[in-house]
N, CA, C and O atoms as a printed pandas DataFrame, in Angstrom:
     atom_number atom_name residue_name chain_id  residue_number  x_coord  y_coord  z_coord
0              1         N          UNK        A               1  -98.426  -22.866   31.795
1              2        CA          UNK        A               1  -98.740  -23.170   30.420
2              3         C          UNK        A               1  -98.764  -24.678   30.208
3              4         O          UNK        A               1  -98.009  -25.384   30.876
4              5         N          UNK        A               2  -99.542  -25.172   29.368
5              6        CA          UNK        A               2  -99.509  -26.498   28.684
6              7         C          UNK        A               2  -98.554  -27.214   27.797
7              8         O          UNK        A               2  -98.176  -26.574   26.816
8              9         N          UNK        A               3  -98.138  -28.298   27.935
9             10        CA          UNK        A               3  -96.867  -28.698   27.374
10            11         C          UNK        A               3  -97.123  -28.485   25.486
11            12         O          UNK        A               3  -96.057  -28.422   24.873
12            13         N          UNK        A               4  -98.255  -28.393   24.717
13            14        CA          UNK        A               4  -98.853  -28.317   23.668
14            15         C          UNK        A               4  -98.423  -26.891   23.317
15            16         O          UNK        A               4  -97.878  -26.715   22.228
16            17         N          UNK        A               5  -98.598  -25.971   24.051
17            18        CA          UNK        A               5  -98.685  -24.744   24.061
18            19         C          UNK        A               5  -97.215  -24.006   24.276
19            20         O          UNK        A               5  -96.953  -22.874   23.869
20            21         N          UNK        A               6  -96.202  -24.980   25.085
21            22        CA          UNK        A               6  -94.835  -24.419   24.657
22            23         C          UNK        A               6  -94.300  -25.524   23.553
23            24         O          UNK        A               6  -94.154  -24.799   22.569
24            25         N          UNK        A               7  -94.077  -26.309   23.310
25            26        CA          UNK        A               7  -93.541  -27.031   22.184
26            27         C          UNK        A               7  -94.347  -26.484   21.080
27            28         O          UNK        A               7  -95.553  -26.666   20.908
28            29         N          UNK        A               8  -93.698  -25.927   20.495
29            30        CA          UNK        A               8  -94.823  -25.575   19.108
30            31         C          UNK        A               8  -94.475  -26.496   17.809
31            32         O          UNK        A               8  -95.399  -26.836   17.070
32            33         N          UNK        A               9  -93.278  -26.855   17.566
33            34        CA          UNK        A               9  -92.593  -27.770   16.403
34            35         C          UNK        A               9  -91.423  -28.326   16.659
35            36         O          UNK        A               9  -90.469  -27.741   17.172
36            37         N          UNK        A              10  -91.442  -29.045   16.442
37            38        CA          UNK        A              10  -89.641  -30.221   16.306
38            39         C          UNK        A              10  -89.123  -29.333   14.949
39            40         O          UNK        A              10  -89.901  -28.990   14.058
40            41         N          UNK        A              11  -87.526  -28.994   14.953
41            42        CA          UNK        A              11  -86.780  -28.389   14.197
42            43         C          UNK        A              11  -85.975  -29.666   13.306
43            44         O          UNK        A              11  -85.168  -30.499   13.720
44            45         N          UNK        A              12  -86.370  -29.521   12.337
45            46        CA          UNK        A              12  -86.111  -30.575   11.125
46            47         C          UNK        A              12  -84.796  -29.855   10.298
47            48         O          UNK        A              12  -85.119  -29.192    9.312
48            49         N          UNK        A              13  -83.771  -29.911   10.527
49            50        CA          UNK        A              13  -82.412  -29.610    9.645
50            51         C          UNK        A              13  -81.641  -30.480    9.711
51            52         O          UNK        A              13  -81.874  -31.520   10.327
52            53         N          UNK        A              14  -80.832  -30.300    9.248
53            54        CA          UNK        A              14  -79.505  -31.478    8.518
54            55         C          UNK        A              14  -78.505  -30.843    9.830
55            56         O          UNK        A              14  -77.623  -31.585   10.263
56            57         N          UNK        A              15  -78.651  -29.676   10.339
57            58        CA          UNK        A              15  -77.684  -30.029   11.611
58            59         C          UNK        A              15  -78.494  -30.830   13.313
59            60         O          UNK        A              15  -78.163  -31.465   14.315
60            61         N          UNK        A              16  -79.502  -30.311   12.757
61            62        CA          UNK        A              16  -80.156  -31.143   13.706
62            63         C          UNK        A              16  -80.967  -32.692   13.855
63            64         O          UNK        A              16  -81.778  -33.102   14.686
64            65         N          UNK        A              17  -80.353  -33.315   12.667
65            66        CA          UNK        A              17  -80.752  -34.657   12.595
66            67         C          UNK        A              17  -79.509  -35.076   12.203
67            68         O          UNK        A              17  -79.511  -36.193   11.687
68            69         N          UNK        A              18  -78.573  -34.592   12.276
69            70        CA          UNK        A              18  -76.998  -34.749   12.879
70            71         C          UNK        A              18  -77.210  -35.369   14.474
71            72         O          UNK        A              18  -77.014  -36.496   14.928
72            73         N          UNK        A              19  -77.583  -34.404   14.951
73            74        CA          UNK        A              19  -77.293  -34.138   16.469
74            75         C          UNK        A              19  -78.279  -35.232   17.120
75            76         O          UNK        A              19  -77.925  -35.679   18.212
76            77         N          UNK        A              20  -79.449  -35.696   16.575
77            78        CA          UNK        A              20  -80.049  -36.781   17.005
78            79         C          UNK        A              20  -79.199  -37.926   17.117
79            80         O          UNK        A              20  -79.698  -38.733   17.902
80            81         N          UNK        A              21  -78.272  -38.257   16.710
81            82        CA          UNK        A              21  -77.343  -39.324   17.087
82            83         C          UNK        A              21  -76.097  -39.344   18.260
83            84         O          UNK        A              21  -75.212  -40.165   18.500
84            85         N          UNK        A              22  -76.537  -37.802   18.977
85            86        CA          UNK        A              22  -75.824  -37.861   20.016
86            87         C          UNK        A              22  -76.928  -37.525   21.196
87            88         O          UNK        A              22  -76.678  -36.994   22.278
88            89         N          UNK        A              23  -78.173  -37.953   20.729
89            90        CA          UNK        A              23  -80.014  -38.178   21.620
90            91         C          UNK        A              23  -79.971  -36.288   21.986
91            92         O          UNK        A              23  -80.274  -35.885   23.109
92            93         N          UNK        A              24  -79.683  -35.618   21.209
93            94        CA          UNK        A              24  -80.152  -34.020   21.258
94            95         C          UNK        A              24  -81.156  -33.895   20.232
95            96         O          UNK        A              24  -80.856  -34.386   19.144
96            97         N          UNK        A              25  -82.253  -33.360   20.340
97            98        CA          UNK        A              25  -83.240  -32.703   19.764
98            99         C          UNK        A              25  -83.634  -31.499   19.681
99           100         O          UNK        A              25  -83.933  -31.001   20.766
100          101         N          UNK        A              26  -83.759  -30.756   18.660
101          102        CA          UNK        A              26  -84.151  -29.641   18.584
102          103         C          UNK        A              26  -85.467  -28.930   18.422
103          104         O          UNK        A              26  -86.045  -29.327   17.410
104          105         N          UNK        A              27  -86.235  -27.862   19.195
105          106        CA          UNK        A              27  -87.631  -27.903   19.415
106          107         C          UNK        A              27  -87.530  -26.122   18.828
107          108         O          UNK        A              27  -86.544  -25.429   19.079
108          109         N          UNK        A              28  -88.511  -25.705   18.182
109          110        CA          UNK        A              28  -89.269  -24.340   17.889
110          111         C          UNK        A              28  -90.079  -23.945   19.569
111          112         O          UNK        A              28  -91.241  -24.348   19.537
112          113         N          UNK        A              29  -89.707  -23.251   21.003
113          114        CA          UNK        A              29  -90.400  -23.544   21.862
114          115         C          UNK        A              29  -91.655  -21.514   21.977
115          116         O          UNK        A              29  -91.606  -20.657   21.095
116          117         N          UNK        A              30  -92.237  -21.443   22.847
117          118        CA          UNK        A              30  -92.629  -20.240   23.275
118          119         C          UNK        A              30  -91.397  -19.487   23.844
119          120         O          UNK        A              30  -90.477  -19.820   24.589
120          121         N          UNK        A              31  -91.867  -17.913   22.962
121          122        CA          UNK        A              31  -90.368  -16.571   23.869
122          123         C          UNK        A              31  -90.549  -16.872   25.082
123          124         O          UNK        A              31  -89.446  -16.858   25.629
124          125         N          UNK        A              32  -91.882  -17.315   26.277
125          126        CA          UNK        A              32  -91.586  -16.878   27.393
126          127         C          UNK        A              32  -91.445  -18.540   28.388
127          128         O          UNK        A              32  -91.454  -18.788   29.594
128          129         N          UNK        A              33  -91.342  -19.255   27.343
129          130        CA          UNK        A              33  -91.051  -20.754   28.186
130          131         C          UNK        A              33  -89.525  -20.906   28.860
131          132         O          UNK        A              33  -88.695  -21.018   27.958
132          133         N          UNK        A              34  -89.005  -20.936   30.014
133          134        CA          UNK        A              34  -87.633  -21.619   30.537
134          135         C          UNK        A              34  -87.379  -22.975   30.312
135          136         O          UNK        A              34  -88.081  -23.755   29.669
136          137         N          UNK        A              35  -86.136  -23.239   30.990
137          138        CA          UNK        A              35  -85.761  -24.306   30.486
138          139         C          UNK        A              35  -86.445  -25.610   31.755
139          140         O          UNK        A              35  -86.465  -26.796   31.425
140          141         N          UNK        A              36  -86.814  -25.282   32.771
141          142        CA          UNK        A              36  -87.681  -26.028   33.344
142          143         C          UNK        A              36  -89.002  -26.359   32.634
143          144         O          UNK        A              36  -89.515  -27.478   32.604
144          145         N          UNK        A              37  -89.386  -25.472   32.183
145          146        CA          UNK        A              37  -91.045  -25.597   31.379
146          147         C          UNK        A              37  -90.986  -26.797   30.411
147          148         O          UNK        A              37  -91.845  -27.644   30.164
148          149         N          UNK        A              38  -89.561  -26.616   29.864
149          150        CA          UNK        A              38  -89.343  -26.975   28.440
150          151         C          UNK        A              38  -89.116  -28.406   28.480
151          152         O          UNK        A              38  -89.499  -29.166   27.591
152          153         N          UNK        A              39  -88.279  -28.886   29.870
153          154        CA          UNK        A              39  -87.834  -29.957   30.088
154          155         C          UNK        A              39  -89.010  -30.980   30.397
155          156         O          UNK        A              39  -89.057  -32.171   30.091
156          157         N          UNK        A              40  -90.043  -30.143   31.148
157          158        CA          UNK        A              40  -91.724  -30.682   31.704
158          159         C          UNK        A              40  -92.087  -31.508   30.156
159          160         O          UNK        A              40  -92.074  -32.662   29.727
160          161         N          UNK        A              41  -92.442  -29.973   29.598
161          162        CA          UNK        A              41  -92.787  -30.550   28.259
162          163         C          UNK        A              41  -92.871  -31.703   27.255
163          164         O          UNK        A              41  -93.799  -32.373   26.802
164          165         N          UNK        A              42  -91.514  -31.674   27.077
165          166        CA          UNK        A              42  -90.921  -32.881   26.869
166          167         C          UNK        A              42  -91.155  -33.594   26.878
167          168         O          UNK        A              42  -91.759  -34.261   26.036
168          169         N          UNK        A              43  -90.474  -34.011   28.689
169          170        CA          UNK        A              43  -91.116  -35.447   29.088
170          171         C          UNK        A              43  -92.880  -35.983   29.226
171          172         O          UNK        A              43  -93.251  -37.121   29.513
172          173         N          UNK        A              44  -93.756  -34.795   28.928
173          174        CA          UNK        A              44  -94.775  -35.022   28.975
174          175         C          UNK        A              44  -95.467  -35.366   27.779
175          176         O          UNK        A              44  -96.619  -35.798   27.732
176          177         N          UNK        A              45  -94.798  -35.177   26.927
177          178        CA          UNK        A              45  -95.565  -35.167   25.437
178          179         C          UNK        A              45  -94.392  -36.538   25.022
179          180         O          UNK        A              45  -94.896  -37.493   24.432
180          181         N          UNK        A              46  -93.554  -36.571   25.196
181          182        CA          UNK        A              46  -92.688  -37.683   24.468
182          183         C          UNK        A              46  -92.388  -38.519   25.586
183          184         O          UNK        A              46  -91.283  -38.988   25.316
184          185         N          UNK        A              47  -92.761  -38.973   26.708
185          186        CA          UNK        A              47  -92.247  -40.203   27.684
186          187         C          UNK        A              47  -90.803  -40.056   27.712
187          188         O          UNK        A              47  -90.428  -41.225   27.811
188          189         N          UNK        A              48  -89.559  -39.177   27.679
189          190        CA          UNK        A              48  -88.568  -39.835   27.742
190          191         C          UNK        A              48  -88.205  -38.872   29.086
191          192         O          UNK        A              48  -88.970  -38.202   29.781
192          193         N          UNK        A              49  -86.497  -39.095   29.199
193          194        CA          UNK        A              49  -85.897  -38.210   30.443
194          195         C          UNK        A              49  -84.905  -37.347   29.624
195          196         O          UNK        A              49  -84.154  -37.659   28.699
196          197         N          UNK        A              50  -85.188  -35.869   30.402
197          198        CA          UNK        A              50  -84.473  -35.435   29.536
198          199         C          UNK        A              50  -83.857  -34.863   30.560
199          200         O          UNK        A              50  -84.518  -34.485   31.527
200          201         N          UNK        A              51  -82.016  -34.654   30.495
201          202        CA          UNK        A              51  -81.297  -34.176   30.772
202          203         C          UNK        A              51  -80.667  -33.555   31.284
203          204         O          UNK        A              51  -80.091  -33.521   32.372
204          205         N          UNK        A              52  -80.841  -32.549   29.776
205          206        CA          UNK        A              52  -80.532  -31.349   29.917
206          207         C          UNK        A              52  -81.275  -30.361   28.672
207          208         O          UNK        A              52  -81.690  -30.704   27.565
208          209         N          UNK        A              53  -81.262  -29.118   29.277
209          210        CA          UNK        A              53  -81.940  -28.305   28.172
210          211         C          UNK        A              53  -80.872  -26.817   28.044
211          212         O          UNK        A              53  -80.156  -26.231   28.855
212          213         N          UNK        A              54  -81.235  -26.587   26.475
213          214        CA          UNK        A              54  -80.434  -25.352   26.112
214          215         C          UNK        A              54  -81.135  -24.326   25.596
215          216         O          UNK        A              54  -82.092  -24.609   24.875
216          217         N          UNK        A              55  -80.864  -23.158   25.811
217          218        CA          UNK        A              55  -82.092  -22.292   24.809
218          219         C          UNK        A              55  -81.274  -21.211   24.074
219          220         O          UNK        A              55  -80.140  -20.838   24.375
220          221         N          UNK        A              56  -82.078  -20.753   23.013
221          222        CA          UNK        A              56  -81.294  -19.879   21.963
222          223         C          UNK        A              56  -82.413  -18.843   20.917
223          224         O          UNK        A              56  -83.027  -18.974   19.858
224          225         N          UNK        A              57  -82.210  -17.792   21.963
225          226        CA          UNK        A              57  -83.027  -16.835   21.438
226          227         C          UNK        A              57  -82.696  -15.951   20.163
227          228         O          UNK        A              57  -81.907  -15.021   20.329
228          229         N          UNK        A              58  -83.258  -16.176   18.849
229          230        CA          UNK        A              58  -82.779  -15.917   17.253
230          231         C          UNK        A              58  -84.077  -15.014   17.142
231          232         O          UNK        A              58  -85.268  -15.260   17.332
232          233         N          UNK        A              59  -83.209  -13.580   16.662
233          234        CA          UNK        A              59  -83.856  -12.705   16.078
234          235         C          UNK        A              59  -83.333  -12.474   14.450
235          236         O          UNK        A              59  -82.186  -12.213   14.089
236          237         N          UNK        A              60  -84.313  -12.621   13.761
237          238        CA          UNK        A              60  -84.075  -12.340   12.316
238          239         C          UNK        A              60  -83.775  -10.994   11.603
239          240         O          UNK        A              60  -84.771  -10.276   11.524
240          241         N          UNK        A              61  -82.736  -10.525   11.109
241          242        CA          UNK        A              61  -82.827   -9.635   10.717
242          243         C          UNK        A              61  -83.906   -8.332   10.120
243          244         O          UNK        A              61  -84.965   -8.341    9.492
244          245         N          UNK        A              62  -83.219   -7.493   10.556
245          246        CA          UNK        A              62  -84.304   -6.517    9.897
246          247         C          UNK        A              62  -84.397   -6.038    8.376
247          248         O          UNK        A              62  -83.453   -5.668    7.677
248          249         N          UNK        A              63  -85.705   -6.125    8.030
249          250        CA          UNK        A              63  -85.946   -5.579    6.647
250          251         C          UNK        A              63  -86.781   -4.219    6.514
251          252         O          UNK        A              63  -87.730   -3.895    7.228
252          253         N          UNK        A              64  -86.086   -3.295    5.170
253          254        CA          UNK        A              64  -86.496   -2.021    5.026
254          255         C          UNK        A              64  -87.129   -1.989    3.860
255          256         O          UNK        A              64  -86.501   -2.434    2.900
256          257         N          UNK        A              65  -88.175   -1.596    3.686
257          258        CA          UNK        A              65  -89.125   -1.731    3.045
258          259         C          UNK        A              65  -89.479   -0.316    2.665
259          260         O          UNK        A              65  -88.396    0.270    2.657
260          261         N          UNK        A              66  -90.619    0.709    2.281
261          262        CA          UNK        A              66  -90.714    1.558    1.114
262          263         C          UNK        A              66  -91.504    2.638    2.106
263          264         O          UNK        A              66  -91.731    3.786    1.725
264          265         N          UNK        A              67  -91.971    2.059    3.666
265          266        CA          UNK        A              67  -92.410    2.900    4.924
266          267         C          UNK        A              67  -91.986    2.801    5.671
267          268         O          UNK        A              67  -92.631    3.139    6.663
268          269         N          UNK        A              68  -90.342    2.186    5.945
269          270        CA          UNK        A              68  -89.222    2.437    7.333
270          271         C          UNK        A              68  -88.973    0.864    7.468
271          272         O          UNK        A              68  -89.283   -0.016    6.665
272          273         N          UNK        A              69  -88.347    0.755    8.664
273          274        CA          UNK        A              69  -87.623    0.069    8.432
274          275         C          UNK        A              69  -88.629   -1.311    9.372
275          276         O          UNK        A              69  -89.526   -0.887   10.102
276          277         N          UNK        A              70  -88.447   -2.678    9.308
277          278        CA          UNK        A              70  -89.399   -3.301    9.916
278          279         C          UNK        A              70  -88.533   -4.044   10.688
279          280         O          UNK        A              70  -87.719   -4.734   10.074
280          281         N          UNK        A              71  -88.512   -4.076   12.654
281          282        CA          UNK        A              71  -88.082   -4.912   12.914
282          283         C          UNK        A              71  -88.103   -6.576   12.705
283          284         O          UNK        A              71  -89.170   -7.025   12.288
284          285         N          UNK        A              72  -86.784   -7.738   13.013
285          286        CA          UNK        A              72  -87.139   -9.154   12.617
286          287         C          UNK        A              72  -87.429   -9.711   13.948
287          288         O          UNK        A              72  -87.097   -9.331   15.071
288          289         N          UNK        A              73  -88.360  -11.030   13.412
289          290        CA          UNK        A              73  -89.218  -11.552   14.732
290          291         C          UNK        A              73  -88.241  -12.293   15.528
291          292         O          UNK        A              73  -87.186  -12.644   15.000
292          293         N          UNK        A              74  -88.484  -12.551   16.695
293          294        CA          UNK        A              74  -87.966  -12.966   17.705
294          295         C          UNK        A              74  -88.190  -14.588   18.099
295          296         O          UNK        A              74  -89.303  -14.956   18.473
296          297         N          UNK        A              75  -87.272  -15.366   18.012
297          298        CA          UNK        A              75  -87.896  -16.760   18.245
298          299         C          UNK        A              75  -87.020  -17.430   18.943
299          300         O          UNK        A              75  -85.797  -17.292   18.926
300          301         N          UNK        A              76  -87.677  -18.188   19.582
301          302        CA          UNK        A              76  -86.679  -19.395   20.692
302          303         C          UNK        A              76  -86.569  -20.920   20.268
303          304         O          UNK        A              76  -87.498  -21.624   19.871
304          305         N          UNK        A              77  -85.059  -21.336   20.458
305          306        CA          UNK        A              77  -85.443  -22.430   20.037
306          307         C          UNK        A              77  -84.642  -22.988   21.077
307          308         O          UNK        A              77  -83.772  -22.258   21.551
308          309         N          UNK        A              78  -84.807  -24.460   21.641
309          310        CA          UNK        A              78  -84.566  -25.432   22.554
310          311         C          UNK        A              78  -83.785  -26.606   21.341
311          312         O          UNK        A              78  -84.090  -27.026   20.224
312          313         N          UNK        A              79  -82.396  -26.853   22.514
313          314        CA          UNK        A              79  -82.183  -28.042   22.644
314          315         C          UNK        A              79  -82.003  -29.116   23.464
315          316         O          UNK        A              79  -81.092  -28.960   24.277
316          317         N          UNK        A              80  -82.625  -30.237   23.515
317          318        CA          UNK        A              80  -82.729  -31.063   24.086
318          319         C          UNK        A              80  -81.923  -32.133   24.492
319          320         O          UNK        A              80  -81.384  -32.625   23.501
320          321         N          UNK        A              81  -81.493  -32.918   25.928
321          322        CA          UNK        A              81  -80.424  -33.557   25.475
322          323         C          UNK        A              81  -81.400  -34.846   26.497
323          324         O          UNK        A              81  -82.013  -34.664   27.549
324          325         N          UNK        A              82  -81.215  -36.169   25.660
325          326        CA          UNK        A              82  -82.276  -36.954   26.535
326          327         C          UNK        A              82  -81.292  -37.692   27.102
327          328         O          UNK        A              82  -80.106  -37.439   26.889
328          329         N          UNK        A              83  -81.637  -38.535   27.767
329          330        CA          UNK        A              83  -81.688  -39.622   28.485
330          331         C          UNK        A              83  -80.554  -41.109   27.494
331          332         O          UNK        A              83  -81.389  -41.785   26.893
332          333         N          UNK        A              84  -79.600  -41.495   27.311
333          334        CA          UNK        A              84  -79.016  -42.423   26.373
334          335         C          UNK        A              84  -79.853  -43.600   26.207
335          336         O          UNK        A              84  -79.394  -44.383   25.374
336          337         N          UNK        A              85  -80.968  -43.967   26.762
337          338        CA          UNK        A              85  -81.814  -45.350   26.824
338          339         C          UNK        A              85  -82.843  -45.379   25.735
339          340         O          UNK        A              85  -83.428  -46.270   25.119
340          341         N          UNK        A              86  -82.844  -43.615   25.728
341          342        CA          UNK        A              86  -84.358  -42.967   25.346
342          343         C          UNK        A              86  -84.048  -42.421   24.373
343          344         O          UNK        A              86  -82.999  -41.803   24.190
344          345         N          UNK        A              87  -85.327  -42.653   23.280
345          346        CA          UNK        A              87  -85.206  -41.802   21.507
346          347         C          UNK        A              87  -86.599  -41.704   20.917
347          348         O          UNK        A              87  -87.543  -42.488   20.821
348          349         N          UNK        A              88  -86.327  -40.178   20.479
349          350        CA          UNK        A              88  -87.913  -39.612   20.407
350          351         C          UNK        A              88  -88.248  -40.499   18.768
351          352         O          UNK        A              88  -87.395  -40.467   17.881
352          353         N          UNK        A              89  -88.990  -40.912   18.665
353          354        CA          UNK        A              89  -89.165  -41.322   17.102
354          355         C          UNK        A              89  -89.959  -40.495   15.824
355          356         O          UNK        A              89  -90.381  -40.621   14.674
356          357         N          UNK        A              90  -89.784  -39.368   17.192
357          358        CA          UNK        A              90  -90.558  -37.933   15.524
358          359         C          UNK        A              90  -89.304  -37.959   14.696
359          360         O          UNK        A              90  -89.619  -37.673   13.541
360          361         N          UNK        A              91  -88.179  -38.153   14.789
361          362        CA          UNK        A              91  -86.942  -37.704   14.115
362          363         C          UNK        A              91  -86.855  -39.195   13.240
363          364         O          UNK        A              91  -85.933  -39.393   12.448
């Protein structure tokens, strides 16, 4: 896969622009990207070195609705831990 194609969004929260001051970033990535893919990625789209990588697969609850019940979607999200020299400036 293409580094475009697993990074889908930078994760913009107040715990995660916390965590940018200890050079961790948080990424929205693809269900079927690893943490090698992720780390490629990265460094390919943002020039820096990264680390280390974490992943955290969040399924959203389910909602029941008025024709059964609807499972919640499944999403991965990456964290990033760069390099101390190096700082992404999307954040």
């Amino acid at each position: 896969m293409e580094a475009i194609h697993i990074i889908k969004t930078p994760l913009i929260t107040e715990k995660s622009t916390f965590a940018t001051g200890q050079n961790r970033y948080a990424f929205l990535v693809a269900n079927t990207a690893t943490k090698t893919e992720v780390k490629r990625a990265v460094q390919d789209l943002y020039k820096v070195r990264v680390v280390g990588v974490s992943t955290i697969n969040r399924r959203s609850r389910d909602r029941r609705t008025r024709y059964g019940h609807v499972p919640g979607k499944t999403t991965k999200r990456a964290i990033v831990r760069v390099h101390p020299d190096d700082r992404i400036e999307l954040f």
